[in-house]
Each structure stands twice: as C-alpha cells, then as structure tokens.
mmCIF file of C-alpha atoms in Angstrom:
data_model
loop_
_atom_site.group_PDB
_atom_site.id
_atom_site.type_symbol
_atom_site.label_atom_id
_atom_site.label_comp_id
_atom_site.label_asym_id
_atom_site.label_seq_id
_atom_site.Cartn_x
_atom_site.Cartn_y
_atom_site.Cartn_z
ATOM 1 C CA UNK A 1 0.000 0.000 0.000
ATOM 2 C CA UNK A 2 1.243 3.473 -0.828
ATOM 3 C CA UNK A 3 1.087 5.753 2.166
ATOM 4 C CA UNK A 4 2.139 9.354 2.413
ATOM 5 C CA UNK A 5 1.851 12.288 4.702
ATOM 6 C CA UNK A 6 1.453 15.873 3.670
ATOM 7 C CA UNK A 7 3.713 18.698 4.663
ATOM 8 C CA UNK A 8 3.810 22.362 3.721
ATOM 9 C CA UNK A 9 6.150 23.463 0.948
ATOM 10 C CA UNK A 10 7.271 26.935 -0.070
ATOM 11 C CA UNK A 11 4.203 27.726 -2.164
ATOM 12 C CA UNK A 12 1.846 26.648 0.617
ATOM 13 C CA UNK A 13 0.952 23.401 -1.102
ATOM 14 C CA UNK A 14 0.918 19.902 0.295
ATOM 15 C CA UNK A 15 3.396 17.172 -0.494
ATOM 16 C CA UNK A 16 3.326 13.459 0.224
ATOM 17 C CA UNK A 17 6.261 11.609 1.743
ATOM 18 C CA UNK A 18 5.589 7.992 0.702
ATOM 19 C CA UNK A 19 6.345 5.388 3.322
ATOM 20 C CA UNK A 20 6.278 2.543 0.858
ATOM 21 C CA UNK A 21 5.951 2.585 -2.913
ATOM 22 C CA UNK A 22 4.927 -0.310 -5.100
ATOM 23 C CA UNK A 23 4.621 -0.145 -8.897
ATOM 24 C CA UNK A 24 1.029 -0.146 -10.043
ATOM 25 C CA UNK A 25 0.223 -3.571 -11.414
ATOM 26 C CA UNK A 26 -2.559 -2.385 -13.694
ATOM 27 C CA UNK A 27 -0.398 0.290 -15.287
ATOM 28 C CA UNK A 28 2.474 -2.157 -15.912
ATOM 29 C CA UNK A 29 0.148 -4.752 -17.401
ATOM 30 C CA UNK A 30 -1.645 -2.349 -19.707
ATOM 31 C CA UNK A 31 -4.877 -2.555 -17.724
ATOM 32 C CA UNK A 32 -7.185 0.363 -17.063
ATOM 33 C CA UNK A 33 -7.067 2.237 -13.801
ATOM 34 C CA UNK A 34 -8.096 5.412 -11.993
ATOM 35 C CA UNK A 35 -5.641 7.638 -10.178
ATOM 36 C CA UNK A 36 -7.005 8.122 -6.649
ATOM 37 C CA UNK A 37 -5.875 10.398 -3.814
ATOM 38 C CA UNK A 38 -7.323 9.580 -0.379
ATOM 39 C CA UNK A 39 -6.885 12.492 2.038
ATOM 40 C CA UNK A 40 -7.328 12.798 5.795
ATOM 41 C CA UNK A 41 -5.941 15.121 8.490
ATOM 42 C CA UNK A 42 -4.390 12.136 10.266
ATOM 43 C CA UNK A 43 -3.862 8.391 10.002
ATOM 44 C CA UNK A 44 -3.464 7.136 13.560
ATOM 45 C CA UNK A 45 -3.278 3.566 14.913
ATOM 46 C CA UNK A 46 -6.504 2.457 16.543
ATOM 47 C CA UNK A 47 -8.424 5.443 15.196
ATOM 48 C CA UNK A 48 -11.670 4.705 13.349
ATOM 49 C CA UNK A 49 -11.059 7.325 10.650
ATOM 50 C CA UNK A 50 -7.478 6.205 10.056
ATOM 51 C CA UNK A 51 -8.615 2.594 9.832
ATOM 52 C CA UNK A 52 -11.246 3.579 7.251
ATOM 53 C CA UNK A 53 -8.623 5.414 5.184
ATOM 54 C CA UNK A 54 -6.230 2.453 5.218
ATOM 55 C CA UNK A 55 -8.897 -0.051 4.211
ATOM 56 C CA UNK A 56 -10.064 2.203 1.373
ATOM 57 C CA UNK A 57 -6.515 2.481 0.062
ATOM 58 C CA UNK A 58 -5.978 -1.268 0.226
ATOM 59 C CA UNK A 59 -9.270 -2.103 -1.495
ATOM 60 C CA UNK A 60 -8.802 0.369 -4.331
ATOM 61 C CA UNK A 61 -5.217 -0.761 -4.916
ATOM 62 C CA UNK A 62 -6.323 -4.411 -4.992
ATOM 63 C CA UNK A 63 -8.803 -3.396 -7.695
ATOM 64 C CA UNK A 64 -5.842 -2.252 -9.788
ATOM 65 C CA UNK A 65 -6.090 1.503 -9.279
ATOM 66 C CA UNK A 66 -3.200 3.866 -8.540
ATOM 67 C CA UNK A 67 -3.654 5.076 -4.970
ATOM 68 C CA UNK A 68 -1.850 7.588 -2.725
ATOM 69 C CA UNK A 69 -2.823 8.258 0.875
ATOM 70 C CA UNK A 70 -2.211 11.794 2.138
ATOM 71 C CA UNK A 71 -2.314 13.185 5.677
ATOM 72 C CA UNK A 72 -0.627 15.798 7.849
ATOM 73 C CA UNK A 73 -0.150 13.449 10.811
ATOM 74 C CA UNK A 74 0.979 9.850 10.436
ATOM 75 C CA UNK A 75 0.818 7.717 13.566
ATOM 76 C CA UNK A 76 4.043 5.792 12.951
ATOM 77 C CA UNK A 77 7.651 6.948 12.532
ATOM 78 C CA UNK A 78 8.442 7.923 8.948
ATOM 79 C CA UNK A 79 11.657 7.110 7.102
ATOM 80 C CA UNK A 80 13.655 9.710 5.229
ATOM 81 C CA UNK A 81 11.826 10.943 2.127
ATOM 82 C CA UNK A 82 12.065 8.513 -0.754
ATOM 83 C CA UNK A 83 10.519 11.008 -3.147
ATOM 84 C CA UNK A 84 8.581 14.227 -2.997
ATOM 85 C CA UNK A 85 5.139 14.356 -4.587
ATOM 86 C CA UNK A 86 2.755 17.289 -4.678
ATOM 87 C CA UNK A 87 -0.916 16.289 -4.557
ATOM 88 C CA UNK A 88 -1.687 18.501 -7.528
ATOM 89 C CA UNK A 89 1.126 16.759 -9.408
ATOM 90 C CA UNK A 90 -0.348 13.402 -8.460
ATOM 91 C CA UNK A 91 -3.862 14.304 -9.618
ATOM 92 C CA UNK A 92 -2.276 16.116 -12.590
ATOM 93 C CA UNK A 93 -5.453 18.102 -13.330
ATOM 94 C CA UNK A 94 -6.773 14.834 -14.738
ATOM 95 C CA UNK A 95 -10.584 15.044 -14.887
ATOM 96 C CA UNK A 96 -10.787 11.252 -14.707
ATOM 97 C CA UNK A 97 -8.861 11.102 -11.407
ATOM 98 C CA UNK A 98 -10.634 10.810 -8.062
ATOM 99 C CA UNK A 99 -10.126 12.640 -4.764
ATOM 100 C CA UNK A 100 -11.616 11.140 -1.576
ATOM 101 C CA UNK A 101 -11.539 13.494 1.417
ATOM 102 C CA UNK A 102 -12.251 12.177 4.925
ATOM 103 C CA UNK A 103 -13.848 14.854 7.102
ATOM 104 C CA UNK A 104 -14.088 14.541 10.891
ATOM 105 C CA UNK A 105 -12.426 17.682 12.309
ATOM 106 C CA UNK A 106 -11.398 21.155 11.235
ATOM 107 C CA UNK A 107 -8.471 21.017 8.813
ATOM 108 C CA UNK A 108 -7.019 24.037 6.998
ATOM 109 C CA UNK A 109 -6.368 21.999 3.831
ATOM 110 C CA UNK A 110 -9.832 20.444 3.477
ATOM 111 C CA UNK A 111 -11.632 23.179 1.553
ATOM 112 C CA UNK A 112 -8.645 24.343 -0.567
ATOM 113 C CA UNK A 113 -7.927 20.793 -1.696
ATOM 114 C CA UNK A 114 -11.536 20.205 -2.730
ATOM 115 C CA UNK A 115 -11.779 23.637 -4.379
ATOM 116 C CA UNK A 116 -8.581 23.158 -6.400
ATOM 117 C CA UNK A 117 -9.307 19.629 -7.609
ATOM 118 C CA UNK A 118 -10.128 19.360 -11.309
ATOM 119 C CA UNK A 119 -11.232 15.738 -10.917
ATOM 120 C CA UNK A 120 -14.205 13.895 -9.438
ATOM 121 C CA UNK A 121 -14.564 14.555 -5.699
ATOM 122 C CA UNK A 122 -15.936 12.399 -2.888
ATOM 123 C CA UNK A 123 -16.315 13.410 0.768
ATOM 124 C CA UNK A 124 -16.451 10.689 3.448
ATOM 125 C CA UNK A 125 -18.173 12.315 6.426
ATOM 126 C CA UNK A 126 -17.463 10.786 9.833
ATOM 127 C CA UNK A 127 -19.219 13.580 11.773
ATOM 128 C CA UNK A 128 -17.655 16.437 13.724
ATOM 129 C CA UNK A 129 -18.131 16.528 17.497
ATOM 130 C CA UNK A 130 -19.910 19.749 18.584
ATOM 131 C CA UNK A 131 -17.524 22.276 20.113
ATOM 132 C CA UNK A 132 -19.638 22.661 23.258
ATOM 133 C CA UNK A 133 -18.170 19.474 24.716
ATOM 134 C CA UNK A 134 -14.668 20.975 24.763
ATOM 135 C CA UNK A 135 -15.310 24.604 25.644
ATOM 136 C CA UNK A 136 -13.632 25.435 28.942
ATOM 137 C CA UNK A 137 -11.544 22.268 28.733
ATOM 138 C CA UNK A 138 -9.559 22.478 25.500
ATOM 139 C CA UNK A 139 -10.240 25.758 23.619
ATOM 140 C CA UNK A 140 -7.935 24.774 20.758
ATOM 141 C CA UNK A 141 -9.786 21.515 20.130
ATOM 142 C CA UNK A 142 -13.142 23.275 20.517
ATOM 143 C CA UNK A 143 -12.048 25.673 17.775
ATOM 144 C CA UNK A 144 -11.109 22.746 15.516
ATOM 145 C CA UNK A 145 -14.589 21.322 16.033
ATOM 146 C CA UNK A 146 -16.223 24.658 15.185
ATOM 147 C CA UNK A 147 -14.097 24.977 12.067
ATOM 148 C CA UNK A 148 -14.935 21.425 11.078
ATOM 149 C CA UNK A 149 -18.636 22.249 11.184
ATOM 150 C CA UNK A 150 -18.091 25.435 9.177
ATOM 151 C CA UNK A 151 -15.963 23.603 6.630
ATOM 152 C CA UNK A 152 -18.642 20.946 6.205
ATOM 153 C CA UNK A 153 -21.048 23.637 5.043
ATOM 154 C CA UNK A 154 -18.467 24.837 2.509
ATOM 155 C CA UNK A 155 -17.679 21.305 1.336
ATOM 156 C CA UNK A 156 -21.368 20.813 0.639
ATOM 157 C CA UNK A 157 -21.554 24.142 -1.195
ATOM 158 C CA UNK A 158 -18.861 22.843 -3.562
ATOM 159 C CA UNK A 159 -21.400 20.242 -4.733
ATOM 160 C CA UNK A 160 -19.028 17.282 -4.802
ATOM 161 C CA UNK A 161 -19.869 14.226 -6.857
ATOM 162 C CA UNK A 162 -20.630 12.043 -3.837
ATOM 163 C CA UNK A 163 -20.988 12.355 -0.068
ATOM 164 C CA UNK A 164 -20.608 9.157 1.958
ATOM 165 C CA UNK A 165 -21.857 9.243 5.549
ATOM 166 C CA UNK A 166 -20.971 6.699 8.230
ATOM 167 C CA UNK A 167 -24.577 6.526 9.435
ATOM 168 C CA UNK A 168 -28.100 7.811 8.704
ATOM 169 C CA UNK A 169 -27.503 10.285 11.537
ATOM 170 C CA UNK A 170 -24.499 11.705 9.681
ATOM 171 C CA UNK A 171 -26.431 11.751 6.409
ATOM 172 C CA UNK A 172 -29.043 13.935 8.092
ATOM 173 C CA UNK A 173 -26.258 16.420 8.898
ATOM 174 C CA UNK A 174 -25.412 16.579 5.208
ATOM 175 C CA UNK A 175 -29.017 17.020 4.129
ATOM 176 C CA UNK A 176 -29.711 19.721 6.707
ATOM 177 C CA UNK A 177 -26.801 21.725 5.293
ATOM 178 C CA UNK A 178 -28.161 21.466 1.768
ATOM 179 C CA UNK A 179 -26.488 18.422 0.251
ATOM 180 C CA UNK A 180 -28.285 16.912 -2.722
ATOM 181 C CA UNK A 181 -29.911 13.702 -1.411
ATOM 182 C CA UNK A 182 -29.204 12.035 -4.760
ATOM 183 C CA UNK A 183 -25.485 12.486 -4.058
ATOM 184 C CA UNK A 184 -25.601 11.188 -0.479
ATOM 185 C CA UNK A 185 -25.243 7.588 0.621
ATOM 186 C CA UNK A 186 -24.527 5.718 3.856
ATOM 187 C CA UNK A 187 -21.593 3.312 4.210
ATOM 188 C CA UNK A 188 -20.342 2.432 7.716
ATOM 189 C CA UNK A 189 -16.584 2.660 8.336
ATOM 190 C CA UNK A 190 -14.373 -0.344 7.718
ATOM 191 C CA UNK A 191 -13.208 -2.249 10.785
ATOM 192 C CA UNK A 192 -10.532 -4.735 11.849
ATOM 193 C CA UNK A 193 -12.919 -7.372 13.137
ATOM 194 C CA UNK A 194 -11.856 -10.151 10.789
ATOM 195 C CA UNK A 195 -8.424 -9.981 12.410
ATOM 196 C CA UNK A 196 -9.840 -9.600 15.910
ATOM 197 C CA UNK A 197 -12.175 -12.574 15.521
ATOM 198 C CA UNK A 198 -9.329 -14.893 14.527
ATOM 199 C CA UNK A 199 -6.815 -13.550 17.032
ATOM 200 C CA UNK A 200 -6.124 -15.354 20.296
ATOM 201 C CA UNK A 201 -6.991 -13.370 23.451
ATOM 202 C CA UNK A 202 -4.239 -12.199 25.770
ATOM 203 C CA UNK A 203 -3.862 -14.898 28.472
ATOM 204 C CA UNK A 204 -2.839 -12.487 31.246
ATOM 205 C CA UNK A 205 -5.942 -10.332 30.798
ATOM 206 C CA UNK A 206 -8.103 -13.460 30.721
ATOM 207 C CA UNK A 207 -6.581 -14.669 33.965
ATOM 208 C CA UNK A 208 -6.755 -11.317 35.744
ATOM 209 C CA UNK A 209 -10.367 -10.570 34.813
ATOM 210 C CA UNK A 210 -11.868 -14.077 35.075
ATOM 211 C CA UNK A 211 -11.969 -13.906 38.863
ATOM 212 C CA UNK A 212 -15.724 -14.135 39.423
ATOM 213 C CA UNK A 213 -16.225 -10.370 39.385
ATOM 214 C CA UNK A 214 -18.806 -9.050 36.890
ATOM 215 C CA UNK A 215 -16.998 -6.957 34.278
ATOM 216 C CA UNK A 216 -18.722 -4.031 32.603
ATOM 217 C CA UNK A 217 -16.805 -2.707 29.608
ATOM 218 C CA UNK A 218 -16.608 0.569 27.714
ATOM 219 C CA UNK A 219 -14.215 1.191 24.811
ATOM 220 C CA UNK A 220 -13.690 4.684 23.448
ATOM 221 C CA UNK A 221 -11.621 7.828 23.719
ATOM 222 C CA UNK A 222 -11.523 9.499 27.118
ATOM 223 C CA UNK A 223 -13.331 12.586 25.874
ATOM 224 C CA UNK A 224 -16.190 14.730 27.249
ATOM 225 C CA UNK A 225 -18.759 13.638 24.654
ATOM 226 C CA UNK A 226 -18.283 9.978 25.618
ATOM 227 C CA UNK A 227 -20.421 10.265 28.752
ATOM 228 C CA UNK A 228 -17.991 8.887 31.324
ATOM 229 C CA UNK A 229 -19.552 10.929 34.153
ATOM 230 C CA UNK A 230 -23.010 9.530 33.488
ATOM 231 C CA UNK A 231 -21.555 6.038 33.174
ATOM 232 C CA UNK A 232 -19.791 6.323 36.534
ATOM 233 C CA UNK A 233 -23.042 7.461 38.166
ATOM 234 C CA UNK A 234 -24.880 4.488 36.660
ATOM 235 C CA UNK A 235 -22.166 2.085 37.776
ATOM 236 C CA UNK A 236 -22.364 3.427 41.336
ATOM 237 C CA UNK A 237 -26.116 2.745 41.328
ATOM 238 C CA UNK A 238 -25.546 -0.733 39.892
ATOM 239 C CA UNK A 239 -23.003 -1.638 42.587
ATOM 240 C CA UNK A 240 -25.136 -0.248 45.400
ATOM 241 C CA UNK A 241 -28.484 -1.732 44.396
ATOM 242 C CA UNK A 242 -27.695 -4.772 42.243
ATOM 243 C CA UNK A 243 -24.168 -6.205 42.362
ATOM 244 C CA UNK A 244 -21.355 -5.104 44.648
ATOM 245 C CA UNK A 245 -19.045 -7.725 43.118
ATOM 246 C CA UNK A 246 -18.552 -5.817 39.871
ATOM 247 C CA UNK A 247 -16.021 -3.608 38.143
ATOM 248 C CA UNK A 248 -16.100 -1.110 35.302
ATOM 249 C CA UNK A 249 -13.279 -1.224 32.749
ATOM 250 C CA UNK A 250 -12.799 1.960 30.707
ATOM 251 C CA UNK A 251 -10.479 1.458 27.728
ATOM 252 C CA UNK A 252 -9.327 4.533 25.849
ATOM 253 C CA UNK A 253 -6.738 7.272 25.929
ATOM 254 C CA UNK A 254 -7.276 10.895 26.797
ATOM 255 C CA UNK A 255 -5.556 13.820 25.112
ATOM 256 C CA UNK A 256 -2.722 15.426 27.117
ATOM 257 C CA UNK A 257 -4.379 18.842 26.758
ATOM 258 C CA UNK A 258 -7.559 17.389 28.263
ATOM 259 C CA UNK A 259 -5.945 15.984 31.405
ATOM 260 C CA UNK A 260 -8.389 18.015 33.525
ATOM 261 C CA UNK A 261 -11.164 15.776 32.229
ATOM 262 C CA UNK A 262 -9.319 12.616 33.295
ATOM 263 C CA UNK A 263 -8.612 14.165 36.682
ATOM 264 C CA UNK A 264 -12.284 15.043 37.124
ATOM 265 C CA UNK A 265 -13.224 11.422 36.420
ATOM 266 C CA UNK A 266 -10.748 10.129 38.993
ATOM 267 C CA UNK A 267 -12.164 12.598 41.522
ATOM 268 C CA UNK A 268 -15.675 11.363 40.717
ATOM 269 C CA UNK A 269 -14.542 7.771 41.275
ATOM 270 C CA UNK A 270 -13.276 8.745 44.728
ATOM 271 C CA UNK A 271 -16.391 10.743 45.543
ATOM 272 C CA UNK A 272 -18.626 7.792 44.652
ATOM 273 C CA UNK A 273 -16.490 5.334 46.627
ATOM 274 C CA UNK A 274 -15.546 3.349 43.539
ATOM 275 C CA UNK A 275 -11.776 3.173 44.096
ATOM 276 C CA UNK A 276 -10.486 -0.212 42.983
ATOM 277 C CA UNK A 277 -13.704 -0.949 41.109
ATOM 278 C CA UNK A 278 -13.119 1.348 38.107
ATOM 279 C CA UNK A 279 -10.146 0.465 35.904
ATOM 280 C CA UNK A 280 -8.743 3.054 33.484
ATOM 281 C CA UNK A 281 -6.784 1.450 30.631
ATOM 282 C CA UNK A 282 -5.055 3.904 28.298
ATOM 283 C CA UNK A 283 -4.189 1.572 25.436
ATOM 284 C CA UNK A 284 -4.283 -2.128 24.644
ATOM 285 C CA UNK A 285 -2.992 -4.538 22.044
ATOM 286 C CA UNK A 286 -5.523 -6.283 19.819
ATOM 287 C CA UNK A 287 -5.049 -9.488 21.823
ATOM 288 C CA UNK A 288 -5.677 -7.612 25.074
ATOM 289 C CA UNK A 289 -8.733 -5.907 23.597
ATOM 290 C CA UNK A 290 -10.201 -9.253 22.597
ATOM 291 C CA UNK A 291 -9.578 -10.625 26.077
ATOM 292 C CA UNK A 292 -11.368 -7.686 27.684
ATOM 293 C CA UNK A 293 -14.366 -8.254 25.411
ATOM 294 C CA UNK A 294 -14.383 -11.966 26.242
ATOM 295 C CA UNK A 295 -14.340 -11.188 29.964
ATOM 296 C CA UNK A 296 -17.136 -8.613 29.718
ATOM 297 C CA UNK A 297 -20.664 -9.413 30.875
ATOM 298 C CA UNK A 298 -22.032 -6.240 29.248
ATOM 299 C CA UNK A 299 -20.784 -3.505 26.947
ATOM 300 C CA UNK A 300 -22.096 -0.223 28.366
ATOM 301 C CA UNK A 301 -22.260 3.032 26.433
ATOM 302 C CA UNK A 302 -23.359 6.354 27.919
ATOM 303 C CA UNK A 303 -21.992 8.601 25.179
ATOM 304 C CA UNK A 304 -23.796 11.867 24.510
ATOM 305 C CA UNK A 305 -22.607 12.152 20.915
ATOM 306 C CA UNK A 306 -21.523 9.519 18.388
ATOM 307 C CA UNK A 307 -21.353 9.651 14.612
ATOM 308 C CA UNK A 308 -21.253 5.843 14.418
ATOM 309 C CA UNK A 309 -19.288 4.133 17.265
ATOM 310 C CA UNK A 310 -17.198 1.226 15.973
ATOM 311 C CA UNK A 311 -16.844 -0.397 19.453
ATOM 312 C CA UNK A 312 -20.573 -1.178 19.315
ATOM 313 C CA UNK A 313 -19.895 -3.292 16.226
ATOM 314 C CA UNK A 314 -16.955 -4.926 18.013
ATOM 315 C CA UNK A 315 -19.266 -5.874 20.876
ATOM 316 C CA UNK A 316 -21.803 -7.361 18.447
ATOM 317 C CA UNK A 317 -19.170 -9.380 16.595
ATOM 318 C CA UNK A 318 -17.634 -10.660 19.837
ATOM 319 C CA UNK A 319 -21.070 -11.539 21.237
ATOM 320 C CA UNK A 320 -21.130 -9.103 24.150
ATOM 321 C CA UNK A 321 -24.626 -7.782 24.990
ATOM 322 C CA UNK A 322 -25.075 -4.011 24.759
ATOM 323 C CA UNK A 323 -26.770 -1.539 27.088
ATOM 324 C CA UNK A 324 -26.632 2.061 25.891
ATOM 325 C CA UNK A 325 -27.976 5.575 26.057
ATOM 326 C CA UNK A 326 -29.479 6.152 22.624
ATOM 327 C CA UNK A 327 -27.940 9.500 21.713
ATOM 328 C CA UNK A 328 -27.062 10.653 18.193
ATOM 329 C CA UNK A 329 -26.113 7.714 15.896
ATOM 330 C CA UNK A 330 -26.246 5.004 18.580
ATOM 331 C CA UNK A 331 -29.795 3.713 17.813
ATOM 332 C CA UNK A 332 -28.929 3.425 14.098
ATOM 333 C CA UNK A 333 -25.775 1.438 14.839
ATOM 334 C CA UNK A 334 -27.249 -0.902 17.463
ATOM 335 C CA UNK A 335 -30.701 -1.517 15.993
ATOM 336 C CA UNK A 336 -32.405 -4.320 17.935
ATOM 337 C CA UNK A 337 -29.094 -5.737 19.210
ATOM 338 C CA UNK A 338 -29.089 -3.938 22.563
ATOM 339 C CA UNK A 339 -31.141 -2.325 25.304
ATOM 340 C CA UNK A 340 -31.298 1.341 24.280
ATOM 341 C CA UNK A 341 -32.780 4.159 26.374
ATOM 342 C CA UNK A 342 -33.593 7.660 25.166
ATOM 343 C CA UNK A 343 -33.061 9.363 28.538
ATOM 344 C CA UNK A 344 -29.764 9.547 30.470
ATOM 345 C CA UNK A 345 -31.112 8.107 33.713
ATOM 346 C CA UNK A 346 -28.438 6.271 35.775
ATOM 347 C CA UNK A 347 -31.079 4.191 37.590
ATOM 348 C CA UNK A 348 -32.587 2.986 34.299
ATOM 349 C CA UNK A 349 -29.150 2.172 32.906
ATOM 350 C CA UNK A 350 -28.204 0.312 36.097
ATOM 351 C CA UNK A 351 -31.426 -1.709 36.036
ATOM 352 C CA UNK A 352 -30.856 -2.594 32.377
ATOM 353 C CA UNK A 353 -27.341 -3.809 33.158
ATOM 354 C CA UNK A 354 -28.712 -5.903 36.018
ATOM 355 C CA UNK A 355 -31.337 -7.449 33.734
ATOM 356 C CA UNK A 356 -28.771 -8.466 31.129
ATOM 357 C CA UNK A 357 -26.365 -9.864 33.729
ATOM 358 C CA UNK A 358 -28.990 -11.881 35.613
ATOM 359 C CA UNK A 359 -31.296 -13.060 32.806
ATOM 360 C CA UNK A 360 -29.637 -15.654 30.571
ATOM 361 C CA UNK A 361 -32.495 -15.564 28.049
ATOM 362 C CA UNK A 362 -32.190 -11.806 27.550
ATOM 363 C CA UNK A 363 -28.434 -12.078 27.302
ATOM 364 C CA UNK A 364 -28.651 -14.865 24.731
ATOM 365 C CA UNK A 365 -31.214 -12.969 22.660
ATOM 366 C CA UNK A 366 -29.098 -9.811 22.563
ATOM 367 C CA UNK A 367 -25.885 -11.618 21.657
ATOM 368 C CA UNK A 368 -27.614 -13.563 18.876
ATOM 369 C CA UNK A 369 -29.142 -10.375 17.487
ATOM 370 C CA UNK A 370 -25.797 -8.613 17.703
ATOM 371 C CA UNK A 371 -23.961 -11.367 15.855
ATOM 372 C CA UNK A 372 -26.646 -11.451 13.164
ATOM 373 C CA UNK A 373 -26.559 -7.658 12.782
ATOM 374 C CA UNK A 374 -22.785 -7.701 12.428
ATOM 375 C CA UNK A 375 -22.909 -10.447 9.796
ATOM 376 C CA UNK A 376 -25.694 -8.749 7.836
ATOM 377 C CA UNK A 377 -24.495 -5.138 7.931
ATOM 378 C CA UNK A 378 -20.939 -4.616 9.125
ATOM 379 C CA UNK A 379 -18.529 -7.215 7.751
ATOM 380 C CA UNK A 380 -15.754 -5.733 5.643
ATOM 381 C CA UNK A 381 -16.837 -7.916 2.728
ATOM 382 C CA UNK A 382 -20.257 -6.273 2.717
ATOM 383 C CA UNK A 383 -18.807 -2.794 3.260
ATOM 384 C CA UNK A 384 -16.375 -3.351 0.389
ATOM 385 C CA UNK A 385 -19.234 -4.248 -1.963
ATOM 386 C CA UNK A 386 -21.156 -1.137 -0.935
ATOM 387 C CA UNK A 387 -18.076 1.059 -1.244
ATOM 388 C CA UNK A 388 -17.120 -0.156 -4.718
ATOM 389 C CA UNK A 389 -20.739 0.080 -5.864
ATOM 390 C CA UNK A 390 -20.916 3.707 -4.707
ATOM 391 C CA UNK A 391 -17.637 4.563 -6.476
ATOM 392 C CA UNK A 392 -18.423 2.591 -9.630
ATOM 393 C CA UNK A 393 -19.467 5.650 -11.694
ATOM 394 C CA UNK A 394 -16.093 7.290 -10.984
ATOM 395 C CA UNK A 395 -13.767 4.330 -11.563
ATOM 396 C CA UNK A 396 -12.274 3.167 -14.833
ATOM 397 C CA UNK A 397 -12.410 -0.595 -15.441
ATOM 398 C CA UNK A 398 -9.567 -1.949 -13.334
ATOM 399 C CA UNK A 399 -7.138 -4.756 -14.098
ATOM 400 C CA UNK A 400 -9.451 -7.540 -12.971
ATOM 401 C CA UNK A 401 -12.324 -6.238 -15.090
ATOM 402 C CA UNK A 402 -10.068 -5.777 -18.114
ATOM 403 C CA UNK A 403 -8.898 -9.385 -17.894
ATOM 404 C CA UNK A 404 -12.409 -10.766 -17.557
ATOM 405 C CA UNK A 405 -13.673 -8.906 -20.620
ATOM 406 C CA UNK A 406 -10.582 -9.417 -22.803
#
C-alpha cells in the first residue's frame, strides 16, 4: 500500500512523503485504472477514521487503481523521504482522477484541496463533534470542532460528486446543510474485526479478569462527549443496588491537553467510593482488547454524541450484549441488538445492566441479534461491496475487469 503524509512546501501546497511505494500492477500490465488520492488530516493507529482510510486504500489498490494516501499526521515513525510528490502533481489536473476526502475535524487543507481539484470529488463524512463538549476544557480543540462544522457547510456548497456518511444520523447532517440527497449515501466505516475474531486473546488479561467479578466494559476515547460521568453514576447505582461484586473497565486514551477531564473522572470515582472498582486502561494490544471483550458481561455506552461508534460493532461481533444511552447515531448502529434508552437516567441504565447480567435468556437474545446484525451489515466484505458500488461511476475498469472482458 502506498502511504504518504502531507507537509507544507514553499508555495503553501501539500506534499506526500511515501512510506512505501509499489509499482502499479494495472499500469504495468496495460490494464485500465483510476488515479485516486485519499486524504485525511491524520492516520493514527486504533483510530476509526485512520482505519477507514487504510482499508479504502488497500481495497482500491487491490482493484488495480493507482492510490496515494495523504495526511498531515501519520501515527508511525516515517523514514527519510524517498521522493517528494505534490498532490496537484499526483492528480495532474486529470478530470478522470478521483479525490476522496475524509472529514471529521477542522483542517485548513480540506476546503482548498476540494476547491482546487479538477477531478471527481468524494467526501467521506465521519461527523464532527460539537464544540460545546470541549469549551472550557480544550479551547484549541473546541475551535477545531467549530471549524470542522463550518468547513462541512463549505464542502457541501462545492457540490461534490458524492458524499458518503458513516450513518443515517451523519447523512441527516449533510441534508440539513443542503447536500443533494441524490449524491448522499450511507456506508459504515471499515473495521478490523476479521483480524480480531481470529486472534487469540491475551492470556494475562483473561486470567486477571476471570476472577468471578462481573466486568462491565466501555471502549472509546476518554473525551467529554463519551459520557464517562453519566456512566460512573450508573455504575455506582448498579453496585449499590444490584451487584457489589462488579467492576467497570474503561479502555481509551485521553488527550494530554484534556488531562483536567481525566482528573475530574478520577475525583468522581473517589467521591462515589468506587476506588479499585473502576479500571482506566489507556491503550491495549488487539489481543488484550479481545480478552477484555471476552471477559465482559455487558458492553455499556453512555456517550452523549456519536457519529457511528465502531466499538458497538466490536461488541456485536464478539457476542457481548449491549446496554446504551441512545444518543445521536447510537440507535442506528445498534438496531435491535441492545437495550437502548432515550433518557440519560443512571437508575434505568443500572437496572438494564442488572437485567442483562442476571437473565440468561435476555443475554442470549441480545448476543444472537448482535452477531446477526454484524454479519448482515458490518462485515468488511459487505462494506467493500457497498463502497465499490458507490464509487463505480467514478472508476475506470480496473485490471481484474479488463482481464475478464478481454
């Protein structure tokens, strides 16, 4: 896969520093192809947007197209430049080329890149968290969120060829800002579940958390929109009224500039008397993540704002029942595969957790529904079919197609 990261050059443009370069098989074999630039502010390990970018690049390259990935922040160390490529040079003002822009946060290059492109343009919209969650905590990040919302309006005004939303909730954002519904479609983000399903769980995590204590699990960034405070309140109610032999495992990193939020959560844990019963885990390997899912009795989500929420799909695929507050995109993602409540009431959430833990029939029904929903809607094979179908009008016949029709 060809990966690059953008950096500023003297004329204010963006250049890609390729990490790895492979000759395009279709071009060498005389097959047809489309030149495709996939752009995102960042490609970070474990990040849902970065994962979506990487899968898109892999799929399009496997179809025989020439693909470059561009970003300003790459989550792994980069080698010395092998070559220097300007995005405009790569697209070469070729009207048959394709630019795919991933939009999830304010980015100074987003609108200029779309505006300058002479080719077909696609925007993948992952949603932008409202700035209100970060005001007073991280003003810089709040400003990025505000800019992301403003830029979305401008990206829609540019009337791109296609807008892909992660969820119906995100599609509604696009429509409310004036996007042509005929140019909007919904395709969930790609995931790494095929690997996770076949991976062995970490034995140490299995041993440590298979001690007879009921494990409640949440996976997601330690960020204000994720509803940790509400979740801690609900867990305190659950321990007091339903099951004192329980723990809450919170997996996900916080941003260094948002350390006050982490500190406030630790203070809340102390205030509620939950010391030793709430486990903060900053980061995990894939094997450790699988082990935590396997040890979990319930996946609990109290988030106030989600554009999709990939961990919900992970819970479905790994057969962990879901209890959640149904804010934003959560009801669309979960469907009938969880107990979803439309009010953030800690007593209701605690009672729902207790029902799932104590009632084997309910637990079995939810896990079966979750597995079925994952298989029907969220496997990468299905997402790949939907993705290639959506892009079909913009892609030249690739190598495989050329061979079949020769």
